[in-house]
mmCIF file of C-alpha atoms (C1' of nucleotides) in Angstrom:
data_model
loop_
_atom_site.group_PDB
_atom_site.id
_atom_site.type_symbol
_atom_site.label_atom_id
_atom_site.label_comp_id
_atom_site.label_asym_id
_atom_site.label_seq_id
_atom_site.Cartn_x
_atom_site.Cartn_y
_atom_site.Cartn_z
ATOM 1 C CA UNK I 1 0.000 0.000 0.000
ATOM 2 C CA UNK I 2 2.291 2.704 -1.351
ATOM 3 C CA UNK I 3 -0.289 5.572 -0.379
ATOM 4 C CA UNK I 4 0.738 5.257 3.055
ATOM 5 C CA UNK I 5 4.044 6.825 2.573
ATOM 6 C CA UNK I 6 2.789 9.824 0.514
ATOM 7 C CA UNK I 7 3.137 12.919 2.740
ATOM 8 C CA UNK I 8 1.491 15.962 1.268
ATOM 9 C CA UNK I 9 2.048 19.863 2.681
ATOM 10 C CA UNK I 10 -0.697 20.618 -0.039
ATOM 11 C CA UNK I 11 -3.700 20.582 1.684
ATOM 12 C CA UNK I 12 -6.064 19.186 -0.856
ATOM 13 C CA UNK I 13 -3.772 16.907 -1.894
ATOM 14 C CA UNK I 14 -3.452 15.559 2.007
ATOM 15 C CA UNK I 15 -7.279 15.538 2.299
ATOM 16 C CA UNK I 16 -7.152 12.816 -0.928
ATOM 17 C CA UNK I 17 -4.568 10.769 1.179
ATOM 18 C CA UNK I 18 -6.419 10.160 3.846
ATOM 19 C CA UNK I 19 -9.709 9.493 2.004
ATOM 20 C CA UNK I 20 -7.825 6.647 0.556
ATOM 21 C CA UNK I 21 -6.225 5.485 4.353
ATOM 22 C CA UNK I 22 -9.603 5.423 5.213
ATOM 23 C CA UNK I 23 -11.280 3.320 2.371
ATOM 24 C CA UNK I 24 -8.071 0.841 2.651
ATOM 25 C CA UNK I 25 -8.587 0.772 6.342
ATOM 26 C CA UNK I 26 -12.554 -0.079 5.611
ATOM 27 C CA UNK I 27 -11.518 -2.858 3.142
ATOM 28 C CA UNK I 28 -8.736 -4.427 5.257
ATOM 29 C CA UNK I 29 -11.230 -4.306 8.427
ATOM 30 C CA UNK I 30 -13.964 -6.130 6.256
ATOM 31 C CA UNK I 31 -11.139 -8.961 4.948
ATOM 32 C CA UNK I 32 -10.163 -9.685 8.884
ATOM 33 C CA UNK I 33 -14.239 -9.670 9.838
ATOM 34 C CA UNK I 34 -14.708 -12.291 6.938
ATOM 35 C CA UNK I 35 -11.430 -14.459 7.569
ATOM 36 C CA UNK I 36 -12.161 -14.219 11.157
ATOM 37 C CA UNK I 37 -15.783 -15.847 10.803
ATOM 38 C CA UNK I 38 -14.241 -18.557 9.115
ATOM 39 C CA UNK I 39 -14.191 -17.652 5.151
ATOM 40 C CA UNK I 40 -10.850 -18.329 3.507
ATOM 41 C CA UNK I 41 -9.185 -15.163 1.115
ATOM 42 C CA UNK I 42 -9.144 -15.343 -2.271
ATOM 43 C CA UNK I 43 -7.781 -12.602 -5.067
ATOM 44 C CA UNK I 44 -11.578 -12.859 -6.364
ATOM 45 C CA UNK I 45 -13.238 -11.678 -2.863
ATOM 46 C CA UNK I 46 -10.677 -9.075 -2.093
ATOM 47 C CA UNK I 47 -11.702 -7.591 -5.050
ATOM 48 C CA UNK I 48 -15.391 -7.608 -4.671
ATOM 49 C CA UNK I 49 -14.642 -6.506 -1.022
ATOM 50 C CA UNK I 50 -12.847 -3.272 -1.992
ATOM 51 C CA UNK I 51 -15.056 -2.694 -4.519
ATOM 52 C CA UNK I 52 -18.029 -2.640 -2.418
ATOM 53 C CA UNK I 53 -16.358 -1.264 0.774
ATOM 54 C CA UNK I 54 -14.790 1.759 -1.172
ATOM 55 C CA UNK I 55 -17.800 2.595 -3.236
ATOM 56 C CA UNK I 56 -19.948 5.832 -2.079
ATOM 57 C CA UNK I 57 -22.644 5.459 -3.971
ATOM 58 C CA UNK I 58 -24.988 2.237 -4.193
ATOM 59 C CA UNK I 59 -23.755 -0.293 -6.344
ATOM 60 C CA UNK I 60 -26.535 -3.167 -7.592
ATOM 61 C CA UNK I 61 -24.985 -6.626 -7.867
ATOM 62 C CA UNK I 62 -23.985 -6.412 -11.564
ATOM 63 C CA UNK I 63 -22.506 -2.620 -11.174
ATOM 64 C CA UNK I 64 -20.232 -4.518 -8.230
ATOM 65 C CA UNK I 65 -19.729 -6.825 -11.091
ATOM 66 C CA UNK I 66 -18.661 -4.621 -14.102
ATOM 67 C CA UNK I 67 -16.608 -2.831 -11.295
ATOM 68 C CA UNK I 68 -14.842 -5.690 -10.539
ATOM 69 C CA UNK I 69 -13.919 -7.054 -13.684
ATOM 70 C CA UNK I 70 -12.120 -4.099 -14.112
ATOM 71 C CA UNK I 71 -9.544 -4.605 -11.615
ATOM 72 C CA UNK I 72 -9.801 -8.453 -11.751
ATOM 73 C CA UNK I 73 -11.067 -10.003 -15.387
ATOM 74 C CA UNK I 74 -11.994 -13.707 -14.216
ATOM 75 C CA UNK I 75 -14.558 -12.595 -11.294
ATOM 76 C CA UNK I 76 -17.673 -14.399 -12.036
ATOM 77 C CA UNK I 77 -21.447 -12.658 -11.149
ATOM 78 C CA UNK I 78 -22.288 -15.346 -8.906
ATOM 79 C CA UNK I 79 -19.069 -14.725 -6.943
ATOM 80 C CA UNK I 80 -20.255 -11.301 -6.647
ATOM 81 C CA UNK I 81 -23.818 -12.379 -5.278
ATOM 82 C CA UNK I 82 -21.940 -14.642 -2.476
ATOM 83 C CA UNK I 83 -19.700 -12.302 -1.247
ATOM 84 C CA UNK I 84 -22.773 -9.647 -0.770
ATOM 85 C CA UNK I 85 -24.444 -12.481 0.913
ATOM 86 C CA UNK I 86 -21.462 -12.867 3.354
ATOM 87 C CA UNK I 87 -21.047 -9.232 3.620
ATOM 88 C CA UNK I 88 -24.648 -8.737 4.430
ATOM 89 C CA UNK I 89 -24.571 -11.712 7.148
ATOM 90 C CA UNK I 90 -22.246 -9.624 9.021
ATOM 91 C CA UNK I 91 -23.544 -6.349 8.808
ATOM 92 C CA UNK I 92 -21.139 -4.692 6.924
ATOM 93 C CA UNK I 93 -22.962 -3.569 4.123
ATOM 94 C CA UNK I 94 -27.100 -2.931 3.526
ATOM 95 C CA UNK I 95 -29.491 -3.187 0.833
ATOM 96 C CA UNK I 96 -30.789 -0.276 -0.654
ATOM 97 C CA UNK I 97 -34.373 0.630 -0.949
ATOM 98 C CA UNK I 98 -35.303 2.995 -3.919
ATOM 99 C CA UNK I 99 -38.378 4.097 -5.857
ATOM 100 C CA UNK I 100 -36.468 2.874 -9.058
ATOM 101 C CA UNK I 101 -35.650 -0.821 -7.476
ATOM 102 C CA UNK I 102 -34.154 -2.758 -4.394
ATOM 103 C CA UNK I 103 -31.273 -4.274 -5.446
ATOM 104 C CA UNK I 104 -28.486 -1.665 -4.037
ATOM 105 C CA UNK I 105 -26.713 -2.434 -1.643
ATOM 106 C CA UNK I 106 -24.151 0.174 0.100
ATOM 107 C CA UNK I 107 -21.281 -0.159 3.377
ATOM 108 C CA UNK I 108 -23.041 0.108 6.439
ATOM 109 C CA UNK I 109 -22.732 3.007 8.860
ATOM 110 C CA UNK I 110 -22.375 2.095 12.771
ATOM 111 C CA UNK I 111 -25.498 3.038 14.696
ATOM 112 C CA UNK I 112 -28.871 3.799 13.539
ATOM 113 C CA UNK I 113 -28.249 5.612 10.605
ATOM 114 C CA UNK I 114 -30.353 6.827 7.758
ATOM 115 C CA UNK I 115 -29.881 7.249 4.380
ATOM 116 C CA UNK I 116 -29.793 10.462 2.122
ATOM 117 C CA UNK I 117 -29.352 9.167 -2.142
ATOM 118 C CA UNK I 118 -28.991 11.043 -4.910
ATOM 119 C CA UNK I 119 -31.536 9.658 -7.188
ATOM 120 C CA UNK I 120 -29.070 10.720 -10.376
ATOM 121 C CA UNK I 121 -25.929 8.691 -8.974
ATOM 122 C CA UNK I 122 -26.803 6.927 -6.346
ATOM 123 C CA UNK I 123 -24.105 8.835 -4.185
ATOM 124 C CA UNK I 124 -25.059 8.002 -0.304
ATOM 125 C CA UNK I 125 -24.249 10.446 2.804
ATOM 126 C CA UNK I 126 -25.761 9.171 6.063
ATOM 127 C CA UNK I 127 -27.525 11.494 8.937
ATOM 128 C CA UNK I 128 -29.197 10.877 12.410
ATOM 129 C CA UNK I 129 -31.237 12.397 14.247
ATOM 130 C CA UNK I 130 -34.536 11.382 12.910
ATOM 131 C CA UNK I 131 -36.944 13.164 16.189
ATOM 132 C CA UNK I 132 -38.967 10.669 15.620
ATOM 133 C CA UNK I 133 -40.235 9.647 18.952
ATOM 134 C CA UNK I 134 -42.750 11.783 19.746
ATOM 135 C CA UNK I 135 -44.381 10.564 16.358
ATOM 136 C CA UNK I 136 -44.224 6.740 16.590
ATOM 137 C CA UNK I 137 -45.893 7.077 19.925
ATOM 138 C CA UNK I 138 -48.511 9.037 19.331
ATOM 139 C CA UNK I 139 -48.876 6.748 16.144
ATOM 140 C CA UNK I 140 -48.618 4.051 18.647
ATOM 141 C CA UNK I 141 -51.263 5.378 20.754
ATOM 142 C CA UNK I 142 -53.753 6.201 17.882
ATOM 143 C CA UNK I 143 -53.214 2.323 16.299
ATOM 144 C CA UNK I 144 -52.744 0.240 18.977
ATOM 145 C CA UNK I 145 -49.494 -1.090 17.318
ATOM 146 C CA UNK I 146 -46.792 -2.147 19.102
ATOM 147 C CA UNK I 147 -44.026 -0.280 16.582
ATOM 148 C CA UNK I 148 -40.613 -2.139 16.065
ATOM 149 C CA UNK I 149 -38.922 -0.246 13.494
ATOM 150 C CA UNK I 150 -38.547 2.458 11.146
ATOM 151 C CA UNK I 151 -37.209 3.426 7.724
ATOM 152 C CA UNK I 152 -36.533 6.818 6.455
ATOM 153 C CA UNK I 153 -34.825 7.959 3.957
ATOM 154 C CA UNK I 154 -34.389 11.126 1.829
ATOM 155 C CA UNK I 155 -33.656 11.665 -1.870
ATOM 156 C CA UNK I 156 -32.546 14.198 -4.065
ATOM 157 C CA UNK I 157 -29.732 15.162 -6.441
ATOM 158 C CA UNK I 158 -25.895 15.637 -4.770
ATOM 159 C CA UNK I 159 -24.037 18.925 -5.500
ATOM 160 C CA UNK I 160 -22.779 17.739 -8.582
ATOM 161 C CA UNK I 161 -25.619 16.074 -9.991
ATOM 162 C CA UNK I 162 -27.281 19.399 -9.882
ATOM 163 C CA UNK I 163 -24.119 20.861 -11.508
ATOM 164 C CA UNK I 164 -24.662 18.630 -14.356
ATOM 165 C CA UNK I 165 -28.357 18.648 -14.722
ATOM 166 C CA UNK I 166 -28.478 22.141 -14.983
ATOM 167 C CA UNK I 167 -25.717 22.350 -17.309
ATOM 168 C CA UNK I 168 -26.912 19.782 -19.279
ATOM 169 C CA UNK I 169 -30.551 21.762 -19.949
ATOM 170 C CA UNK I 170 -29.161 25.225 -20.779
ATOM 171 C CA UNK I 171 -26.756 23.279 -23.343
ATOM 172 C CA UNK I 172 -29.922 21.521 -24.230
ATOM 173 C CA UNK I 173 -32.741 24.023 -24.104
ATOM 174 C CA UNK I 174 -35.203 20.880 -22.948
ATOM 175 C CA UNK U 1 -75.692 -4.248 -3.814
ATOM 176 C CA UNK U 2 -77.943 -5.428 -0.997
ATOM 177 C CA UNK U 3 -75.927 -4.542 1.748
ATOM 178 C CA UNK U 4 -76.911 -0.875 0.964
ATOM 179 C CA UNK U 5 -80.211 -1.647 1.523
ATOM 180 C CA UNK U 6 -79.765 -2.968 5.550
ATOM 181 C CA UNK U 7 -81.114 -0.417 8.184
ATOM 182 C CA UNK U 8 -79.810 -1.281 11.641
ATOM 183 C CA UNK U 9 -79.808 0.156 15.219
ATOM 184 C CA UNK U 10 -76.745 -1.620 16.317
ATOM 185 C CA UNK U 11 -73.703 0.999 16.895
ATOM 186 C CA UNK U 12 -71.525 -1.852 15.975
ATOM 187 C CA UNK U 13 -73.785 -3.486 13.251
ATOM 188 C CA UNK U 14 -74.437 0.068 11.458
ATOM 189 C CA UNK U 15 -70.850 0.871 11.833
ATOM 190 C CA UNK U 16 -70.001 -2.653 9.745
ATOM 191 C CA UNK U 17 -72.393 -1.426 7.139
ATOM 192 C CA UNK U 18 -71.267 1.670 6.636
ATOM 193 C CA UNK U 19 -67.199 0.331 6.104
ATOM 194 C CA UNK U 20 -68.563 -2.147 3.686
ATOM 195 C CA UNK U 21 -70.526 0.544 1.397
ATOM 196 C CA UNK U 22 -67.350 2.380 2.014
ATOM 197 C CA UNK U 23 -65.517 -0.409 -0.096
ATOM 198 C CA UNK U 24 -67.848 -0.863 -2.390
ATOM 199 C CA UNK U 25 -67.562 2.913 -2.830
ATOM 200 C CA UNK U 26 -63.970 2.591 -3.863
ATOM 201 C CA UNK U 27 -64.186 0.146 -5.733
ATOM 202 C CA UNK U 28 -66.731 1.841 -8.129
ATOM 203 C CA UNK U 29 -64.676 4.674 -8.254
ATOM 204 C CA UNK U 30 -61.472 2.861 -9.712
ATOM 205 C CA UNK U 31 -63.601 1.744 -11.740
ATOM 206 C CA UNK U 32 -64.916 4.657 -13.192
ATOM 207 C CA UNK U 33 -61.823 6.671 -13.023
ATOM 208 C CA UNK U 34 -60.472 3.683 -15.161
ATOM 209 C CA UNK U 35 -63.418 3.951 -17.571
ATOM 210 C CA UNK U 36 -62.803 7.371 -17.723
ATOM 211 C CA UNK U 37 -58.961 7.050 -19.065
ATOM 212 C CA UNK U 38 -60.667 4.945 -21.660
ATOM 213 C CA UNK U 39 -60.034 1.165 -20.829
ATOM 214 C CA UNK U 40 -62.856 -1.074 -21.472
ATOM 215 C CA UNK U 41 -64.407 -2.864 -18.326
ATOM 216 C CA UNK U 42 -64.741 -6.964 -17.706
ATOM 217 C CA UNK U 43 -65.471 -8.903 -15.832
ATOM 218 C CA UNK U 44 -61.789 -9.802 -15.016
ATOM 219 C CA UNK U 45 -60.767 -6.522 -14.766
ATOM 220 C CA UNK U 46 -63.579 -5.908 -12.113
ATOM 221 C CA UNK U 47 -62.621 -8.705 -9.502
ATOM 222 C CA UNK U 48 -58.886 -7.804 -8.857
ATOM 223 C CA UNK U 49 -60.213 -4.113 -8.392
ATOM 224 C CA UNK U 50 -62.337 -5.573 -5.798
ATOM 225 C CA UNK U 51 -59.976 -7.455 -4.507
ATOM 226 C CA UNK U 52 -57.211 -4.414 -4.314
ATOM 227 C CA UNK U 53 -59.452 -2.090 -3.395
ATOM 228 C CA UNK U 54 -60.639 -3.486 -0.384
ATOM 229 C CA UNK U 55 -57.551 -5.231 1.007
ATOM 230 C CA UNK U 56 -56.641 -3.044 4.255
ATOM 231 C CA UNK U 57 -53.351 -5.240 3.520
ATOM 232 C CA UNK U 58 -50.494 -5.579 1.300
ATOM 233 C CA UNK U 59 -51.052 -7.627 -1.855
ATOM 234 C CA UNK U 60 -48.305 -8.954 -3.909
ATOM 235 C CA UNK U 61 -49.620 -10.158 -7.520
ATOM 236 C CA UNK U 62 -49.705 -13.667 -6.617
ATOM 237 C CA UNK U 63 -51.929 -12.824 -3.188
ATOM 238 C CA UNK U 64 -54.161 -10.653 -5.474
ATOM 239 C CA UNK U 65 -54.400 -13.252 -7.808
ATOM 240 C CA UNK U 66 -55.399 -15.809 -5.620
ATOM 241 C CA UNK U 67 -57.796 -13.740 -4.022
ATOM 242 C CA UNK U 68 -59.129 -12.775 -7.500
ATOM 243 C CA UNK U 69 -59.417 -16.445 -8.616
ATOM 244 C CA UNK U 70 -61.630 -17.420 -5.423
ATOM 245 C CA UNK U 71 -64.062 -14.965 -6.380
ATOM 246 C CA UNK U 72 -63.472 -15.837 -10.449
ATOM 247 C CA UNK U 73 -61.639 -19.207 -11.433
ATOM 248 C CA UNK U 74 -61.034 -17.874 -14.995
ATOM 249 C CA UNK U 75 -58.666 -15.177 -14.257
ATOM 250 C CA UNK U 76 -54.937 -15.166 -15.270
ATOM 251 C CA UNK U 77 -51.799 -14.143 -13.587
ATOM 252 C CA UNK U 78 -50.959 -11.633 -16.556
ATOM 253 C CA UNK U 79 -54.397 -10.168 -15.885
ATOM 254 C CA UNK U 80 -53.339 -9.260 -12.362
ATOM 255 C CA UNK U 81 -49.983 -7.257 -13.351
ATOM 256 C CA UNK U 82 -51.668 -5.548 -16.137
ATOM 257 C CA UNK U 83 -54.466 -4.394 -13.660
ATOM 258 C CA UNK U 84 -51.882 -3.405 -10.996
ATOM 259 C CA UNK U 85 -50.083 -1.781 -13.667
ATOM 260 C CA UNK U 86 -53.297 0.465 -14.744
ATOM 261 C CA UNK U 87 -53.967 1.505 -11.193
ATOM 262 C CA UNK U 88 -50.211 2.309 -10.462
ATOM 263 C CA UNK U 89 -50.209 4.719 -13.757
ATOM 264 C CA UNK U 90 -53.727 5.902 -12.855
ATOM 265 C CA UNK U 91 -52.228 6.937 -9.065
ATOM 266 C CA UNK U 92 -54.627 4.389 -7.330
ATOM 267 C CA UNK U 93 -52.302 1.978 -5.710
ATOM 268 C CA UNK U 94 -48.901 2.288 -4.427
ATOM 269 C CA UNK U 95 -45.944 0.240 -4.231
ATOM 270 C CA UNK U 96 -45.247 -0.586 -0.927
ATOM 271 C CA UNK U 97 -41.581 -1.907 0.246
ATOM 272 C CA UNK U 98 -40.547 -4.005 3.277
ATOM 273 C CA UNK U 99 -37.539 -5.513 4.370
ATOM 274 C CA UNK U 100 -39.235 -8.684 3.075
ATOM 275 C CA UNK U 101 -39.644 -7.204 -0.024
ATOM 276 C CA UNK U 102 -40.678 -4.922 -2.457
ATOM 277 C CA UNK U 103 -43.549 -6.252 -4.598
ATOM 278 C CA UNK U 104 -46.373 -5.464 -2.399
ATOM 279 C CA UNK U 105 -49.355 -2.513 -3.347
ATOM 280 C CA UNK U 106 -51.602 -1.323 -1.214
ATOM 281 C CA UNK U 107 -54.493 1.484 -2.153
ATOM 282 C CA UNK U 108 -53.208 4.831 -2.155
ATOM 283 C CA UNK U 109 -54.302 7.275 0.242
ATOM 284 C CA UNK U 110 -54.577 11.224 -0.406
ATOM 285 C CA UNK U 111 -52.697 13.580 0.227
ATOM 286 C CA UNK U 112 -49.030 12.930 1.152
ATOM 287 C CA UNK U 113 -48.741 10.016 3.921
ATOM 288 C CA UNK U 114 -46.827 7.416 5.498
ATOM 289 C CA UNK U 115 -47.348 3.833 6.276
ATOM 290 C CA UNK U 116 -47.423 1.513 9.339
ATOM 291 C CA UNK U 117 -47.083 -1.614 8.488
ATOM 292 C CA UNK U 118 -47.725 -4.702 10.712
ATOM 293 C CA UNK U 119 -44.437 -7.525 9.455
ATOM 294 C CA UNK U 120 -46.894 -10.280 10.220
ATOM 295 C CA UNK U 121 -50.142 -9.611 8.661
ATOM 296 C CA UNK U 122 -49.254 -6.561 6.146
ATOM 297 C CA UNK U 123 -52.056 -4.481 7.238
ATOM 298 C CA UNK U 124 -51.277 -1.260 7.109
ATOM 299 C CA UNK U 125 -52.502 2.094 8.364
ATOM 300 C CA UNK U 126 -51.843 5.447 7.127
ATOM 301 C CA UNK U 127 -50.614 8.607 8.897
ATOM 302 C CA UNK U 128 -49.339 11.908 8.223
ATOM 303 C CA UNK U 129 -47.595 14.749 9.976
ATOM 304 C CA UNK U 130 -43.960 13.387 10.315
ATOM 305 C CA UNK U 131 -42.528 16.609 11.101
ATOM 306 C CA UNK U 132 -39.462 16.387 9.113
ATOM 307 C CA UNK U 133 -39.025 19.899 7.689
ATOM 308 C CA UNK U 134 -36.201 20.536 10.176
ATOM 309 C CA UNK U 135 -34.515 17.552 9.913
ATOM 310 C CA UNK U 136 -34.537 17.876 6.116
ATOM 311 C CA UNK U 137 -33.307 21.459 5.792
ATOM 312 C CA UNK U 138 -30.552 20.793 8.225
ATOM 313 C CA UNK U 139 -29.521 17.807 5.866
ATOM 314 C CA UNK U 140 -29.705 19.598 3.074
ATOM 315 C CA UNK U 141 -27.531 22.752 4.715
ATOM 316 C CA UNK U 142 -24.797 20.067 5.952
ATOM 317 C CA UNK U 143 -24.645 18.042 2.702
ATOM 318 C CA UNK U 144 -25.566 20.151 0.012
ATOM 319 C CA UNK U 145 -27.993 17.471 -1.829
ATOM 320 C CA UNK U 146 -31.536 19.585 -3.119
ATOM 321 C CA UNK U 147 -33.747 17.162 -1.537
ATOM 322 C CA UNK U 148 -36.552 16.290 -3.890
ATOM 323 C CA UNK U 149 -38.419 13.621 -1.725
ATOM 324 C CA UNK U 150 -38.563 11.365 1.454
ATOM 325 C CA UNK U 151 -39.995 7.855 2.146
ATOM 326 C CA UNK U 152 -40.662 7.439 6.297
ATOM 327 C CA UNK U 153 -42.696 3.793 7.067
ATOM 328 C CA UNK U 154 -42.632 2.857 10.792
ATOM 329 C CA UNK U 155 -43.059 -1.283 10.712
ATOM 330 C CA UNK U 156 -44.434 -3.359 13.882
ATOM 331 C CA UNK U 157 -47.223 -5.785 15.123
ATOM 332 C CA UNK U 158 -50.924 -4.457 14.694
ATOM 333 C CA UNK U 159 -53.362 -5.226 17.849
ATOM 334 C CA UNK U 160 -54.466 -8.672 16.364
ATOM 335 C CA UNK U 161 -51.061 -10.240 15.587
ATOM 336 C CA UNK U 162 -50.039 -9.240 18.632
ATOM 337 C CA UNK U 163 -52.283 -10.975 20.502
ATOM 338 C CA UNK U 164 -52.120 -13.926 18.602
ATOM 339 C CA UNK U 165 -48.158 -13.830 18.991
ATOM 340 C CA UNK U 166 -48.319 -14.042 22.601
ATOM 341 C CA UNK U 167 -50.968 -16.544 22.674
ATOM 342 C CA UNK U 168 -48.847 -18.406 20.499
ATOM 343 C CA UNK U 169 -45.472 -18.616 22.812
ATOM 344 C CA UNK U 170 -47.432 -18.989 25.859
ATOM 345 C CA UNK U 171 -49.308 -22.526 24.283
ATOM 346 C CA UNK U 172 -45.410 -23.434 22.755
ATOM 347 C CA UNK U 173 -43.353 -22.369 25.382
ATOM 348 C CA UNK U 174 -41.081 -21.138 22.844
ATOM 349 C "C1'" DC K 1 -3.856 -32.977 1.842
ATOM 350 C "C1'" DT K 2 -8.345 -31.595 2.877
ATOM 351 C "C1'" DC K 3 -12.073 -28.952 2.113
ATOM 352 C "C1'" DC K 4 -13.662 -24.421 0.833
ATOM 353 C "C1'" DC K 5 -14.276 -21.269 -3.004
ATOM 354 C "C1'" DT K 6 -14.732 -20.200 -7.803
ATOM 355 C "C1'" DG K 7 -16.778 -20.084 -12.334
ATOM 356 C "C1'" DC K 8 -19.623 -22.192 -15.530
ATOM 357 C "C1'" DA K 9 -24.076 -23.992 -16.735
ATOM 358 C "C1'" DA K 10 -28.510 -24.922 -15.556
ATOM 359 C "C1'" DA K 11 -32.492 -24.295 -12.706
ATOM 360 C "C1'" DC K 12 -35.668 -21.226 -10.639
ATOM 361 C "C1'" DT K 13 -38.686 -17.170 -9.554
ATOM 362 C "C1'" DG K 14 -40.955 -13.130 -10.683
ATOM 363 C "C1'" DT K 15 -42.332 -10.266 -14.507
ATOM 364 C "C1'" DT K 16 -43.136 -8.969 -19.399
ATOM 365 C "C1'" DT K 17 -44.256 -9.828 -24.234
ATOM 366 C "C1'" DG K 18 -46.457 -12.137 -28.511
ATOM 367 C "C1'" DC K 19 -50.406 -13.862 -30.174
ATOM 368 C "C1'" DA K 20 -54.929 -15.938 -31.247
ATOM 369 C "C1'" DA K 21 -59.498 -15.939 -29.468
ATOM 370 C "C1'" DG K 22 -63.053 -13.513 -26.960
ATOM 371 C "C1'" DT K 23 -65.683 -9.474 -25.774
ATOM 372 C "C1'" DA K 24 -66.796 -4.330 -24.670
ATOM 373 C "C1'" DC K 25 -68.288 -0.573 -26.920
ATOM 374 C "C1'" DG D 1 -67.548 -4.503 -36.826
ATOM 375 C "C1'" DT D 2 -63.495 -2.624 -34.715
ATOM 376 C "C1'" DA D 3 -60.129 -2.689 -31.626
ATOM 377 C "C1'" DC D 4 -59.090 -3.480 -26.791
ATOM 378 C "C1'" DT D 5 -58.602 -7.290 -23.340
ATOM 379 C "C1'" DT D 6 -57.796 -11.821 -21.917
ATOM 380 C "C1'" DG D 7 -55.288 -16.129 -20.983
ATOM 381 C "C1'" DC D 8 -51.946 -19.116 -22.521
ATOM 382 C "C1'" DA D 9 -47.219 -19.950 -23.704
ATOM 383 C "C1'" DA D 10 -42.887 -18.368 -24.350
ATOM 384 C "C1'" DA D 11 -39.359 -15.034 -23.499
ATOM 385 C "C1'" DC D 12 -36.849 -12.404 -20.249
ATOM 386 C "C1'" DA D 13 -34.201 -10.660 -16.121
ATOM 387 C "C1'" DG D 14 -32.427 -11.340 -11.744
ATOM 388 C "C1'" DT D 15 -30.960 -14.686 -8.477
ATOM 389 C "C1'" DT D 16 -29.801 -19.312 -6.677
ATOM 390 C "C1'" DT D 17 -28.075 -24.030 -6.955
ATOM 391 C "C1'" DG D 18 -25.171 -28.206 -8.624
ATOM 392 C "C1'" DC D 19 -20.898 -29.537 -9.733
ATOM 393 C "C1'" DA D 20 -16.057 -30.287 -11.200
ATOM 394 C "C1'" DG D 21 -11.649 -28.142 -10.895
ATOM 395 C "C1'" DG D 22 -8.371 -25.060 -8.525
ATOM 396 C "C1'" DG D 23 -6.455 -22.899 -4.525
ATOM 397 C "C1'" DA D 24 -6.280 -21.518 0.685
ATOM 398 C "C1'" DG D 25 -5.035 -23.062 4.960
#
DNA sequence: CTCCCTGCAAACTGTTTGCAAGTAC
DNA sequence: GTACTTGCAAACAGTTTGCAGGGAG
């Protein structure tokens, strides 16, 4: 991991170094969860891993796919599909809920987190704080049911999304 | 439509009778708002309204289907989806998606709402002021995203399952 | 050296499409 | 009578399973 020794006065240029640290870190911390429930390391699931674990926006089974064969040409779909399984058994990444389909699947934050998706990219930024109590129980109280859960999520288009989109229809005229 | 014609004094009696007109009532209007986008009516057509229309649960195809074929053995599977597919385009019925999965509809309510779902039955009830306003500016301040849209669906037991859950683990000692 | 993991092919499930016959208007 | 609708069968897309060979431990 040569990035590691990269040292950077530039401050932009330090920012990029330790995005990558980080998304290393994630993929390294995902490869000792897996070998240490028992699954054995091969070049094909390292690659799905740090595709998946380094990905910020959702990626569907065959995006992982196409991503992966980039890095590694021999990765088969269904390798893809067993490594999300594993990933999903422990908790490291979630499936995606959108109005367009449910196959996405993106690295899970810690804690109860929610979900904020650009509906152009699929980008993903996480927020708390929902203030939802006083709602479920009055909702509780009004229904009689005994609430367990809750999903909420918000969409929209990311900063550059608009960018583009905007761009794209004065260039356009549509 | 008999039941319109039954007069009763029972609170609890009249109160049936007036939920079951209310049904009916829906029903007749799908059918006239889909009359009125010009698709021809049959018989086929008219049982899986029913049946959609008056489910206070979630339906996937196949439980609409078979609900549809106890009331009419002729019907066809294809029949379903293109019916669901009419109401969905005609704003009727709504998609509804679970952790279970996502190809469950449910009659569409007015206005803009939320669900409550019970995870063992499907029934679902409606409600609206989530209060999210704040929550959503403040996301969009700290992230940047133009947020277009939100999906909020609390999940849980209804009265009935619960109930029947506890009954259930006090006869199995489970 | 053992047994898990991979990749291919095939099976499977849920959904959509093509088409001939039936039916609403 | 025209043209939309239906139900069947077949096609399709996404996902899962069976299996033989290769590789991790």
């Amino acid at each position: 991991m040569k990035t590691s020794f990269i040292i950077s006065k530039d401050e932009s240029l330090s920012r990029f170094v330790i995005i990558i640290l980080m998304l290393e870190n994630q993929s390294s911390e995902w490869i000792a969860a897996l070998q240490k429930h028992g699954y054995r390391m091969s070049a094909a699931l390292q690659v799905v891993v740090e595709v998946v674990a380094t990905s910020p926006r959702v990626l569907s089974p065959i995006q992982a796919f196409d991503l992966a064969r980039k890095k590694n040409a021999k990765i088969g779909l269904v390798t893809v599909y067993r490594t999300l399984e594993k990933l999903e058994e422990l908790g490291l990444i979630q499936r995606v809920h959108q109005p367009s389909g449910c196959q996405g699947f993106i690295a899970a934050n810690d804690g109860h987190q929610h979900l904020l998706i650009c509906e152009n990219c699929g980008l993903v930024e996480f927020f708390s704080g929902d203030r939802l109590d006083g709602l479920m129980s009055d909702v509780a109280g009004e229904t009689g049911y005994n609430i367990t859960g809750h999903w909420l999520q918000l969409f929209g288009l990311c900063r550059q999304c608009q960018v583009e989109i905007q761009y794209s229809n004065e260039n356009q005229g549509d």
